[in-house]
mmCIF file of C-alpha atoms in Angstrom:
data_model
loop_
_atom_site.group_PDB
_atom_site.id
_atom_site.type_symbol
_atom_site.label_atom_id
_atom_site.label_comp_id
_atom_site.label_asym_id
_atom_site.label_seq_id
_atom_site.Cartn_x
_atom_site.Cartn_y
_atom_site.Cartn_z
ATOM 1 C CA MET A 28 -0.188 61.738 -36.957
ATOM 2 C CA SER A 29 -1.580 59.582 -34.137
ATOM 3 C CA ALA A 30 0.082 58.442 -30.989
ATOM 4 C CA TRP A 31 0.079 54.782 -29.842
ATOM 5 C CA GLY A 32 1.528 52.890 -26.785
ATOM 6 C CA VAL A 33 3.385 49.687 -26.219
ATOM 7 C CA VAL A 34 3.433 48.387 -22.717
ATOM 8 C CA ALA A 35 6.482 45.986 -22.351
ATOM 9 C CA ALA A 36 5.129 43.300 -19.905
ATOM 10 C CA GLY A 37 7.018 40.331 -21.262
ATOM 11 C CA GLY A 38 9.728 40.038 -18.260
ATOM 12 C CA SER A 39 9.887 37.266 -15.880
ATOM 13 C CA GLY A 40 10.956 39.128 -12.753
ATOM 14 C CA ARG A 41 13.842 37.005 -11.919
ATOM 15 C CA ARG A 42 15.429 39.661 -9.810
ATOM 16 C CA MET A 43 12.268 39.978 -7.673
ATOM 17 C CA GLY A 44 12.650 36.473 -6.581
ATOM 18 C CA SER A 45 8.816 36.007 -5.992
ATOM 19 C CA GLY A 46 8.196 33.325 -8.598
ATOM 20 C CA VAL A 47 5.540 35.646 -10.122
ATOM 21 C CA PRO A 48 6.350 38.130 -12.940
ATOM 22 C CA LYS A 49 6.583 41.564 -11.265
ATOM 23 C CA GLN A 50 3.794 42.997 -13.601
ATOM 24 C CA PHE A 51 1.427 40.647 -11.925
ATOM 25 C CA LEU A 52 2.412 41.257 -8.407
ATOM 26 C CA ALA A 53 -0.123 43.158 -6.122
ATOM 27 C CA LEU A 54 0.166 46.674 -5.419
ATOM 28 C CA ALA A 55 -2.372 48.441 -3.262
ATOM 29 C CA GLY A 56 -5.119 46.086 -4.052
ATOM 30 C CA ALA A 57 -4.551 45.584 -7.755
ATOM 31 C CA PRO A 58 -1.670 44.046 -9.902
ATOM 32 C CA VAL A 59 1.068 46.398 -11.019
ATOM 33 C CA LEU A 60 0.030 46.006 -14.591
ATOM 34 C CA VAL A 61 -3.493 47.335 -13.910
ATOM 35 C CA HIS A 62 -1.836 50.365 -12.054
ATOM 36 C CA THR A 63 0.311 51.069 -15.026
ATOM 37 C CA LEU A 64 -2.404 50.734 -17.678
ATOM 38 C CA ARG A 65 -4.846 53.098 -15.633
ATOM 39 C CA ALA A 66 -2.059 55.728 -15.297
ATOM 40 C CA LEU A 67 -1.525 55.502 -19.192
ATOM 41 C CA GLY A 68 -5.219 55.736 -19.791
ATOM 42 C CA ARG A 69 -5.314 59.202 -18.180
ATOM 43 C CA TRP A 70 -3.485 60.557 -21.260
ATOM 44 C CA PRO A 71 -6.194 61.395 -23.802
ATOM 45 C CA GLY A 72 -3.518 61.285 -26.755
ATOM 46 C CA PHE A 73 -3.407 57.502 -27.269
ATOM 47 C CA ALA A 74 -5.199 55.957 -30.154
ATOM 48 C CA GLY A 75 -4.655 52.554 -28.902
ATOM 49 C CA LEU A 76 -2.260 50.335 -26.728
ATOM 50 C CA CYS A 77 -0.518 46.928 -27.184
ATOM 51 C CA VAL A 78 0.610 44.949 -24.225
ATOM 52 C CA ALA A 79 3.323 42.582 -24.918
ATOM 53 C CA ALA A 80 3.091 39.837 -22.321
ATOM 54 C CA PRO A 81 4.658 36.523 -21.494
ATOM 55 C CA ALA A 82 3.530 33.898 -23.971
ATOM 56 C CA ASP A 83 2.339 31.656 -21.078
ATOM 57 C CA SER A 84 0.291 34.465 -19.411
ATOM 58 C CA LEU A 85 -1.798 35.935 -22.231
ATOM 59 C CA ASP A 86 -5.090 35.157 -20.794
ATOM 60 C CA ARG A 87 -3.912 36.586 -17.317
ATOM 61 C CA ALA A 88 -2.895 39.831 -19.062
ATOM 62 C CA ARG A 89 -6.184 40.136 -21.098
ATOM 63 C CA ASP A 90 -8.012 39.775 -17.651
ATOM 64 C CA LEU A 91 -5.953 42.690 -16.330
ATOM 65 C CA VAL A 92 -6.694 44.641 -19.276
ATOM 66 C CA ASP A 93 -10.336 44.364 -18.756
ATOM 67 C CA GLU A 94 -9.807 45.136 -15.021
ATOM 68 C CA ALA A 95 -8.305 48.442 -15.993
ATOM 69 C CA HIS A 96 -11.355 49.640 -17.865
ATOM 70 C CA LEU A 97 -9.639 51.736 -20.466
ATOM 71 C CA SER A 98 -11.522 53.854 -23.000
ATOM 72 C CA VAL A 99 -8.994 53.087 -25.862
ATOM 73 C CA PRO A 100 -8.741 49.819 -27.701
ATOM 74 C CA VAL A 101 -6.013 47.595 -26.242
ATOM 75 C CA ARG A 102 -4.444 44.530 -27.851
ATOM 76 C CA VAL A 103 -2.486 41.756 -26.154
ATOM 77 C CA VAL A 104 0.433 39.932 -27.936
ATOM 78 C CA ALA A 105 3.031 37.354 -26.881
ATOM 79 C CA GLY A 106 6.399 38.978 -26.102
ATOM 80 C CA GLY A 107 9.681 37.388 -26.839
ATOM 81 C CA ALA A 108 12.773 36.207 -24.953
ATOM 82 C CA GLU A 109 14.386 39.636 -25.196
ATOM 83 C CA ARG A 110 12.961 42.992 -24.656
ATOM 84 C CA ALA A 111 13.708 44.242 -28.360
ATOM 85 C CA GLU A 112 11.665 41.052 -29.575
ATOM 86 C CA SER A 113 8.773 41.841 -27.181
ATOM 87 C CA VAL A 114 8.623 45.561 -28.086
ATOM 88 C CA LEU A 115 8.880 44.754 -31.604
ATOM 89 C CA ALA A 116 5.843 42.370 -31.349
ATOM 90 C CA GLY A 117 3.929 45.039 -29.549
ATOM 91 C CA VAL A 118 4.578 47.524 -32.447
ATOM 92 C CA ARG A 119 3.536 44.802 -35.003
ATOM 93 C CA GLY A 120 0.401 44.603 -32.751
ATOM 94 C CA LEU A 121 -0.151 48.274 -33.281
ATOM 95 C CA GLU A 122 0.140 48.061 -36.996
ATOM 96 C CA ALA A 123 -2.625 45.445 -37.024
ATOM 97 C CA MET A 124 -4.458 48.177 -35.130
ATOM 98 C CA GLY A 125 -4.022 50.691 -37.800
ATOM 99 C CA ALA A 126 -0.836 52.403 -36.686
ATOM 100 C CA ARG A 127 1.310 53.875 -39.717
ATOM 101 C CA PRO A 128 5.082 54.402 -40.016
ATOM 102 C CA GLY A 129 4.692 58.067 -39.421
ATOM 103 C CA ASP A 130 2.836 57.731 -36.196
ATOM 104 C CA VAL A 131 4.472 58.202 -32.818
ATOM 105 C CA VAL A 132 4.948 55.089 -30.505
ATOM 106 C CA LEU A 133 5.316 55.626 -26.682
ATOM 107 C CA VAL A 134 7.064 52.507 -25.215
ATOM 108 C CA HIS A 135 6.507 52.116 -21.353
ATOM 109 C CA ASP A 136 7.610 49.534 -18.837
ATOM 110 C CA ALA A 137 4.701 47.608 -17.294
ATOM 111 C CA ALA A 138 6.725 47.769 -14.137
ATOM 112 C CA ARG A 139 6.590 51.443 -13.870
ATOM 113 C CA PRO A 140 3.052 52.067 -12.343
ATOM 114 C CA PHE A 141 3.625 55.931 -11.850
ATOM 115 C CA PRO A 142 4.498 57.451 -15.190
ATOM 116 C CA PRO A 143 4.490 61.358 -15.347
ATOM 117 C CA VAL A 144 1.379 61.576 -17.726
ATOM 118 C CA GLU A 145 1.591 65.489 -17.487
ATOM 119 C CA ARG A 146 4.812 65.221 -19.601
ATOM 120 C CA PHE A 147 3.558 63.047 -22.358
ATOM 121 C CA ASP A 148 2.567 65.821 -24.683
ATOM 122 C CA GLU A 149 6.196 67.157 -24.547
ATOM 123 C CA LEU A 150 7.565 63.663 -25.167
ATOM 124 C CA ALA A 151 5.300 62.952 -28.127
ATOM 125 C CA SER A 152 6.225 66.362 -29.707
ATOM 126 C CA ALA A 153 9.839 65.745 -29.240
ATOM 127 C CA ALA A 154 9.676 62.276 -30.870
ATOM 128 C CA SER A 155 10.581 63.287 -34.419
ATOM 129 C CA PRO A 156 12.946 62.914 -36.107
ATOM 130 C CA ASP A 157 15.236 60.776 -33.886
ATOM 131 C CA GLY A 158 13.009 59.921 -30.868
ATOM 132 C CA ALA A 159 12.865 61.153 -27.112
ATOM 133 C CA LEU A 160 13.026 59.712 -23.766
ATOM 134 C CA LEU A 161 12.112 60.621 -20.168
ATOM 135 C CA ALA A 162 15.228 60.812 -18.085
ATOM 136 C CA VAL A 163 16.303 62.330 -14.772
ATOM 137 C CA PRO A 164 19.859 63.940 -13.844
ATOM 138 C CA MET A 165 22.224 61.515 -11.995
ATOM 139 C CA GLY A 166 22.245 62.689 -8.435
ATOM 140 C CA ASP A 167 24.412 59.943 -6.904
ATOM 141 C CA THR A 168 28.121 59.719 -7.046
ATOM 142 C CA VAL A 169 28.893 57.047 -9.515
ATOM 143 C CA LYS A 170 31.717 54.465 -8.931
ATOM 144 C CA ARG A 171 33.174 52.112 -11.436
ATOM 145 C CA ALA A 172 34.340 48.644 -9.831
ATOM 146 C CA ASP A 173 37.060 46.311 -10.889
ATOM 147 C CA GLY A 174 36.539 42.480 -10.995
ATOM 148 C CA SER A 175 37.250 41.993 -7.500
ATOM 149 C CA GLY A 176 34.650 44.217 -6.238
ATOM 150 C CA ARG A 177 36.903 47.311 -5.403
ATOM 151 C CA VAL A 178 36.685 50.880 -6.751
ATOM 152 C CA ALA A 179 38.363 51.305 -9.983
ATOM 153 C CA ALA A 180 37.473 54.922 -10.549
ATOM 154 C CA THR A 181 34.825 57.543 -9.643
ATOM 155 C CA VAL A 182 32.901 58.669 -12.590
ATOM 156 C CA ASP A 183 32.181 62.210 -13.540
ATOM 157 C CA ARG A 184 28.511 62.575 -13.292
ATOM 158 C CA ASP A 185 28.223 65.634 -15.075
ATOM 159 C CA GLY A 186 26.123 65.035 -18.185
ATOM 160 C CA LEU A 187 24.977 61.714 -16.999
ATOM 161 C CA TRP A 188 21.112 60.884 -16.941
ATOM 162 C CA ARG A 189 19.033 57.855 -15.730
ATOM 163 C CA ALA A 190 16.847 56.737 -18.542
ATOM 164 C CA GLN A 191 13.235 56.180 -17.766
ATOM 165 C CA THR A 192 10.075 55.262 -19.965
ATOM 166 C CA PRO A 193 8.029 56.138 -21.810
ATOM 167 C CA GLN A 194 10.383 56.465 -24.746
ATOM 168 C CA ALA A 195 8.975 57.798 -28.034
ATOM 169 C CA PHE A 196 9.748 57.259 -31.569
ATOM 170 C CA PRO A 197 8.335 57.488 -35.043
ATOM 171 C CA LEU A 198 6.881 53.975 -35.735
ATOM 172 C CA GLY A 199 9.129 53.416 -39.001
ATOM 173 C CA LEU A 200 12.284 54.376 -37.068
ATOM 174 C CA LEU A 201 11.447 52.005 -34.057
ATOM 175 C CA VAL A 202 10.907 49.175 -36.197
ATOM 176 C CA GLU A 203 14.096 49.441 -38.010
ATOM 177 C CA ALA A 204 16.069 49.893 -34.949
ATOM 178 C CA LEU A 205 14.584 46.946 -32.997
ATOM 179 C CA ALA A 206 14.645 44.608 -36.168
ATOM 180 C CA ARG A 207 18.352 45.540 -36.706
ATOM 181 C CA ALA A 208 19.005 44.860 -32.867
ATOM 182 C CA VAL A 209 17.334 41.481 -33.049
ATOM 183 C CA GLU A 210 18.983 40.575 -36.215
ATOM 184 C CA ARG A 211 22.565 41.276 -34.610
ATOM 185 C CA GLY A 212 21.674 39.344 -31.500
ATOM 186 C CA LEU A 213 22.862 42.228 -29.397
ATOM 187 C CA PRO A 214 19.766 43.263 -27.615
ATOM 188 C CA PRO A 215 19.796 46.882 -26.098
ATOM 189 C CA THR A 216 18.487 47.647 -22.596
ATOM 190 C CA ASP A 217 16.066 50.238 -23.920
ATOM 191 C CA GLU A 218 14.613 51.390 -27.319
ATOM 192 C CA ALA A 219 16.828 54.577 -27.272
ATOM 193 C CA GLY A 220 19.822 52.358 -27.233
ATOM 194 C CA ALA A 221 18.574 50.498 -30.439
ATOM 195 C CA VAL A 222 17.989 53.831 -32.094
ATOM 196 C CA GLU A 223 21.339 55.349 -31.048
ATOM 197 C CA ALA A 224 23.038 52.133 -32.718
ATOM 198 C CA LEU A 225 21.556 53.490 -35.999
ATOM 199 C CA GLY A 226 23.535 56.833 -35.408
ATOM 200 C CA ARG A 227 20.524 58.709 -34.188
ATOM 201 C CA ARG A 228 20.483 60.980 -31.291
ATOM 202 C CA PRO A 229 17.229 60.882 -29.290
ATOM 203 C CA ARG A 230 16.170 64.046 -27.297
ATOM 204 C CA ILE A 231 15.979 64.048 -23.459
ATOM 205 C CA VAL A 232 12.712 65.165 -21.848
ATOM 206 C CA VAL A 233 13.099 65.772 -18.008
ATOM 207 C CA GLY A 234 11.155 62.810 -16.252
ATOM 208 C CA ASP A 235 10.070 62.401 -12.686
ATOM 209 C CA ARG A 236 12.028 60.641 -9.774
ATOM 210 C CA ARG A 237 8.624 59.035 -8.648
ATOM 211 C CA ASN A 238 8.565 57.187 -12.045
ATOM 212 C CA LEU A 239 10.269 54.218 -10.450
ATOM 213 C CA LYS A 240 10.789 50.757 -12.075
ATOM 214 C CA ILE A 241 9.788 47.865 -9.755
ATOM 215 C CA THR A 242 12.878 45.444 -9.988
ATOM 216 C CA VAL A 243 13.670 44.182 -6.631
ATOM 217 C CA PRO A 244 11.550 43.615 -3.345
ATOM 218 C CA GLU A 245 12.482 47.156 -1.958
ATOM 219 C CA ASP A 246 11.139 48.922 -5.020
ATOM 220 C CA LEU A 247 7.715 47.187 -4.446
ATOM 221 C CA GLU A 248 7.878 48.615 -0.830
ATOM 222 C CA MET A 249 8.499 52.049 -2.214
ATOM 223 C CA ALA A 250 5.866 51.729 -4.691
ATOM 224 C CA GLN A 251 3.362 50.472 -2.030
ATOM 225 C CA ALA A 252 4.216 53.795 -0.045
ATOM 226 C CA LEU A 253 3.566 55.812 -3.017
ATOM 227 C CA ALA A 254 0.359 54.049 -3.950
ATOM 228 C CA THR A 255 -1.195 54.122 -0.723
ATOM 229 C CA LYS A 256 -0.055 57.908 0.143
ATOM 230 C CA GLY A 257 -3.051 59.853 1.481
ATOM 231 C CA ALA A 258 -5.187 56.659 2.022
ATOM 232 C CA ALA A 259 -7.975 57.046 4.519
ATOM 233 C CA PRO A 260 -7.736 55.330 8.039
ATOM 234 C CA LEU A 261 -7.526 51.623 8.193
ATOM 235 C CA GLY A 262 -10.335 49.125 8.676
ATOM 236 C CA ILE A 263 -10.147 46.005 10.595
ATOM 237 C CA GLY A 264 -12.517 42.917 10.147
ATOM 238 C CA HIS A 265 -12.790 39.597 12.117
ATOM 239 C CA GLY A 266 -13.918 36.359 10.419
ATOM 240 C CA TYR A 267 -14.885 33.050 12.018
ATOM 241 C CA ASP A 268 -16.106 29.842 10.511
ATOM 242 C CA VAL A 269 -16.725 26.218 11.477
ATOM 243 C CA HIS A 270 -17.617 23.021 9.575
ATOM 244 C CA ARG A 271 -18.354 19.471 10.717
ATOM 245 C CA LEU A 272 -16.044 16.705 9.693
ATOM 246 C CA VAL A 273 -17.835 13.859 7.785
ATOM 247 C CA GLU A 274 -16.745 10.861 5.671
ATOM 248 C CA GLY A 275 -16.980 10.845 1.833
ATOM 249 C CA ARG A 276 -15.892 14.615 1.503
ATOM 250 C CA PRO A 277 -12.401 15.682 0.291
ATOM 251 C CA LEU A 278 -10.589 17.929 3.037
ATOM 252 C CA VAL A 279 -9.829 21.376 1.651
ATOM 253 C CA LEU A 280 -8.218 23.887 3.847
ATOM 254 C CA GLY A 281 -6.872 27.220 2.445
ATOM 255 C CA GLY A 282 -7.369 26.091 -0.957
ATOM 256 C CA VAL A 283 -5.236 23.005 -0.385
ATOM 257 C CA THR A 284 -6.680 19.519 -0.762
ATOM 258 C CA ILE A 285 -5.139 17.545 2.290
ATOM 259 C CA PRO A 286 -5.024 13.814 2.425
ATOM 260 C CA PHE A 287 -7.487 12.590 5.325
ATOM 261 C CA ASP A 288 -10.025 10.068 5.903
ATOM 262 C CA LYS A 289 -12.788 12.919 6.474
ATOM 263 C CA GLY A 290 -13.681 16.084 4.922
ATOM 264 C CA LEU A 291 -15.738 19.063 5.845
ATOM 265 C CA LEU A 292 -19.552 19.411 5.200
ATOM 266 C CA GLY A 293 -20.937 22.317 3.475
ATOM 267 C CA HIS A 294 -22.767 23.747 0.518
ATOM 268 C CA SER A 295 -19.456 24.769 -1.209
ATOM 269 C CA ASP A 296 -16.244 22.894 -0.706
ATOM 270 C CA ALA A 297 -16.576 24.042 2.884
ATOM 271 C CA ASP A 298 -13.070 25.568 2.982
ATOM 272 C CA VAL A 299 -13.304 26.721 6.750
ATOM 273 C CA LEU A 300 -10.227 28.698 6.382
ATOM 274 C CA ALA A 301 -10.928 30.349 3.208
ATOM 275 C CA HIS A 302 -14.359 31.348 4.578
ATOM 276 C CA ALA A 303 -12.952 32.901 7.673
ATOM 277 C CA VAL A 304 -10.634 34.931 5.539
ATOM 278 C CA GLY A 305 -13.489 35.998 3.320
ATOM 279 C CA ASP A 306 -15.727 37.023 6.067
ATOM 280 C CA ALA A 307 -12.695 38.952 7.713
ATOM 281 C CA VAL A 308 -12.286 40.957 4.413
ATOM 282 C CA LEU A 309 -15.990 41.585 3.949
ATOM 283 C CA GLY A 310 -16.156 42.827 7.573
ATOM 284 C CA ALA A 311 -13.264 45.174 7.215
ATOM 285 C CA CYS A 312 -14.890 46.687 4.194
ATOM 286 C CA GLY A 313 -18.435 46.975 5.647
ATOM 287 C CA LEU A 314 -19.983 44.532 3.331
ATOM 288 C CA GLY A 315 -21.612 42.180 5.424
ATOM 289 C CA ASP A 316 -20.749 38.409 5.671
ATOM 290 C CA LEU A 317 -20.343 35.362 3.397
ATOM 291 C CA GLY A 318 -23.760 34.033 3.958
ATOM 292 C CA ARG A 319 -25.301 37.354 2.537
ATOM 293 C CA HIS A 320 -23.338 37.234 -0.797
ATOM 294 C CA PHE A 321 -23.091 33.463 -1.174
ATOM 295 C CA PRO A 322 -25.994 31.964 0.581
ATOM 296 C CA ASP A 323 -26.124 28.203 1.056
ATOM 297 C CA THR A 324 -29.719 28.406 -0.532
ATOM 298 C CA ASP A 325 -28.328 29.460 -3.944
ATOM 299 C CA PRO A 326 -27.531 26.583 -6.234
ATOM 300 C CA ARG A 327 -24.908 28.459 -7.964
ATOM 301 C CA TRP A 328 -22.517 28.081 -5.102
ATOM 302 C CA LYS A 329 -23.043 24.218 -4.648
ATOM 303 C CA GLY A 330 -19.617 22.578 -4.581
ATOM 304 C CA ALA A 331 -18.103 26.001 -5.436
ATOM 305 C CA SER A 332 -14.362 26.462 -4.826
ATOM 306 C CA SER A 333 -14.129 28.837 -1.973
ATOM 307 C CA LEU A 334 -11.001 30.330 -3.608
ATOM 308 C CA GLU A 335 -13.370 31.554 -6.394
ATOM 309 C CA LEU A 336 -15.431 33.221 -3.699
ATOM 310 C CA LEU A 337 -12.338 34.733 -2.064
ATOM 311 C CA SER A 338 -11.452 36.309 -5.584
ATOM 312 C CA ARG A 339 -14.834 37.613 -5.890
ATOM 313 C CA ILE A 340 -14.567 39.160 -2.423
ATOM 314 C CA ALA A 341 -11.419 40.828 -3.403
ATOM 315 C CA GLN A 342 -13.120 42.197 -6.406
ATOM 316 C CA MET A 343 -16.003 43.575 -4.294
ATOM 317 C CA ALA A 344 -13.762 45.231 -1.944
ATOM 318 C CA SER A 345 -11.748 46.900 -4.851
ATOM 319 C CA ALA A 346 -14.854 48.053 -6.442
ATOM 320 C CA ARG A 347 -15.741 49.966 -3.203
ATOM 321 C CA GLY A 348 -12.244 51.453 -3.179
ATOM 322 C CA TYR A 349 -10.711 49.377 -0.500
ATOM 323 C CA VAL A 350 -7.208 47.789 -0.459
ATOM 324 C CA VAL A 351 -6.602 44.654 1.335
ATOM 325 C CA GLN A 352 -3.174 44.954 3.099
ATOM 326 C CA ARG A 353 -2.992 42.043 5.551
ATOM 327 C CA VAL A 354 -4.620 38.917 6.716
ATOM 328 C CA ASP A 355 -3.775 36.837 9.602
ATOM 329 C CA ALA A 356 -5.584 33.546 10.061
ATOM 330 C CA THR A 357 -5.587 30.714 12.598
ATOM 331 C CA LEU A 358 -6.866 27.134 11.876
ATOM 332 C CA VAL A 359 -8.082 25.106 14.814
ATOM 333 C CA ALA A 360 -8.085 21.303 14.326
ATOM 334 C CA GLN A 361 -6.818 18.453 16.430
ATOM 335 C CA ARG A 362 -6.424 16.269 13.273
ATOM 336 C CA PRO A 363 -5.057 16.025 10.862
ATOM 337 C CA LYS A 364 -1.702 17.645 11.210
ATOM 338 C CA VAL A 365 -1.339 20.518 8.709
ATOM 339 C CA ALA A 366 2.041 22.118 9.436
ATOM 340 C CA GLY A 367 3.583 20.969 6.296
ATOM 341 C CA TYR A 368 0.873 22.584 4.228
ATOM 342 C CA VAL A 369 0.805 25.967 5.811
ATOM 343 C CA ALA A 370 3.166 27.713 3.249
ATOM 344 C CA GLU A 371 1.051 26.404 0.509
ATOM 345 C CA MET A 372 -2.125 27.624 2.026
ATOM 346 C CA GLU A 373 -0.684 31.098 2.441
ATOM 347 C CA ALA A 374 0.473 31.284 -1.168
ATOM 348 C CA THR A 375 -2.856 30.177 -2.360
ATOM 349 C CA LEU A 376 -4.915 32.407 -0.206
ATOM 350 C CA SER A 377 -2.516 35.423 -1.089
ATOM 351 C CA ARG A 378 -2.898 34.786 -4.735
ATOM 352 C CA ALA A 379 -6.764 34.573 -4.488
ATOM 353 C CA LEU A 380 -6.878 38.065 -2.811
ATOM 354 C CA GLY A 381 -4.412 39.569 -5.278
ATOM 355 C CA LEU A 382 -1.731 40.064 -2.597
ATOM 356 C CA ALA A 383 1.932 39.719 -2.801
ATOM 357 C CA GLU A 384 3.694 36.732 -1.277
ATOM 358 C CA GLY A 385 3.313 37.031 2.476
ATOM 359 C CA GLY A 386 0.070 38.922 2.426
ATOM 360 C CA VAL A 387 -1.717 36.186 4.249
ATOM 361 C CA THR A 388 -0.340 34.420 7.295
ATOM 362 C CA VAL A 389 -1.711 31.072 8.394
ATOM 363 C CA LYS A 390 -1.223 29.540 11.906
ATOM 364 C CA ALA A 391 -2.403 26.170 13.096
ATOM 365 C CA THR A 392 -3.143 24.969 16.621
ATOM 366 C CA THR A 393 -5.135 22.293 18.353
ATOM 367 C CA THR A 394 -7.418 22.353 21.630
ATOM 368 C CA GLU A 395 -5.514 19.772 23.475
ATOM 369 C CA GLY A 396 -8.298 17.545 23.044
ATOM 370 C CA LEU A 397 -11.010 20.001 24.272
ATOM 371 C CA GLY A 398 -14.157 20.915 22.659
ATOM 372 C CA PHE A 399 -15.692 19.763 19.340
ATOM 373 C CA GLU A 400 -12.327 20.364 17.493
ATOM 374 C CA GLY A 401 -10.549 18.139 20.123
ATOM 375 C CA ARG A 402 -12.939 15.442 19.735
ATOM 376 C CA GLY A 403 -12.343 15.346 15.950
ATOM 377 C CA GLU A 404 -16.006 16.520 15.283
ATOM 378 C CA GLY A 405 -15.331 19.536 13.197
ATOM 379 C CA ILE A 406 -12.688 22.306 12.318
ATOM 380 C CA SER A 407 -12.943 26.022 13.011
ATOM 381 C CA ALA A 408 -10.924 28.975 11.733
ATOM 382 C CA HIS A 409 -10.372 32.736 12.790
ATOM 383 C CA ALA A 410 -9.123 35.506 10.583
ATOM 384 C CA VAL A 411 -8.355 39.225 10.787
ATOM 385 C CA ALA A 412 -8.143 41.405 7.857
ATOM 386 C CA LEU A 413 -6.493 44.792 7.550
ATOM 387 C CA VAL A 414 -7.803 47.093 4.779
ATOM 388 C CA GLY A 415 -7.358 50.853 3.807
ATOM 389 C CA LYS A 416 -9.329 53.049 1.621
ATOM 390 C CA ARG A 417 -7.665 53.568 -1.756
ATOM 391 C CA PRO A 418 -6.610 57.219 -2.329
ATOM 392 C CA GLU A 419 -8.982 59.087 -4.766
ATOM 393 C CA GLY A 420 -7.610 58.914 -8.413
#
């Protein structure tokens, strides 16, 4: 008997309200899915994993699988509209990898980046014949409300547990349960519910309260605290850049092309704002400056997107064990007026660095007509980056 894993990563994250699926949000310098995969990869019992991702994000999911650097084979498949469809697609993917009906499948939420791997042996052993799941006893008082939002009753919490993942089942049983749920059009909220509908009684294995599921913004804040617990002292870097305005070039600022009669002169796209941010991050990590890594004498960077350079810088920082936590930047230009583009710049720069929305703040100012910026000869930018050393392990 072998053990396999399905990572349920097909959700859209509507309750997070970020516009980005929660499994792709940044957490301590890497997307949530990468943290989850790395955690699962610490258990030596897996023969392989299958990630069920949104159909329109398969390439993104494959990139993150590569970033996780797992030692077991990983397959990425398209999930469905409901959880049961996604997990079933994941199990079918495992079958294509060699999983058999008697093997054990552990199903885990991509949005739970801190699974208690030390309990996986017990969970896998308890999976036969009816399945098993991690759960923790209900500690809070539970109320049932009526339709008006008033308390209708206090529920006796004795015997109540909060279900977690992974949940483990024999492959054949899991396929039967999920296929039946999809057929009936009554999707369960977890795999144990689908198995229970067959009259089976999965076993409870005590989980861990730190095995939180990221669902709303407050969860991401708690996850950030857990992920950076024990981090080394913070590092701060400052970046500055300036480029001349010339005719015949597009004006790109913060990754956003802005309508204007002039653009910035440079070897790459001359995005002065992205360059300042990149220099700040490099400085905070002790990695030198932009010119050291992307010299204007190298033809590879001629006309290059500065967002690509910024993504490379984020990868360099991560490889050195650093987590970019915050960036604040100021753009100095007399013209054009860029206030209407600031929000888009912030979002674009945040994505390039792998930060959650709001990770980069951009301010714009003029010089009241003074200096080269005031005369419209060029544009400059300053940035400050805050980084922390990622905890060991």
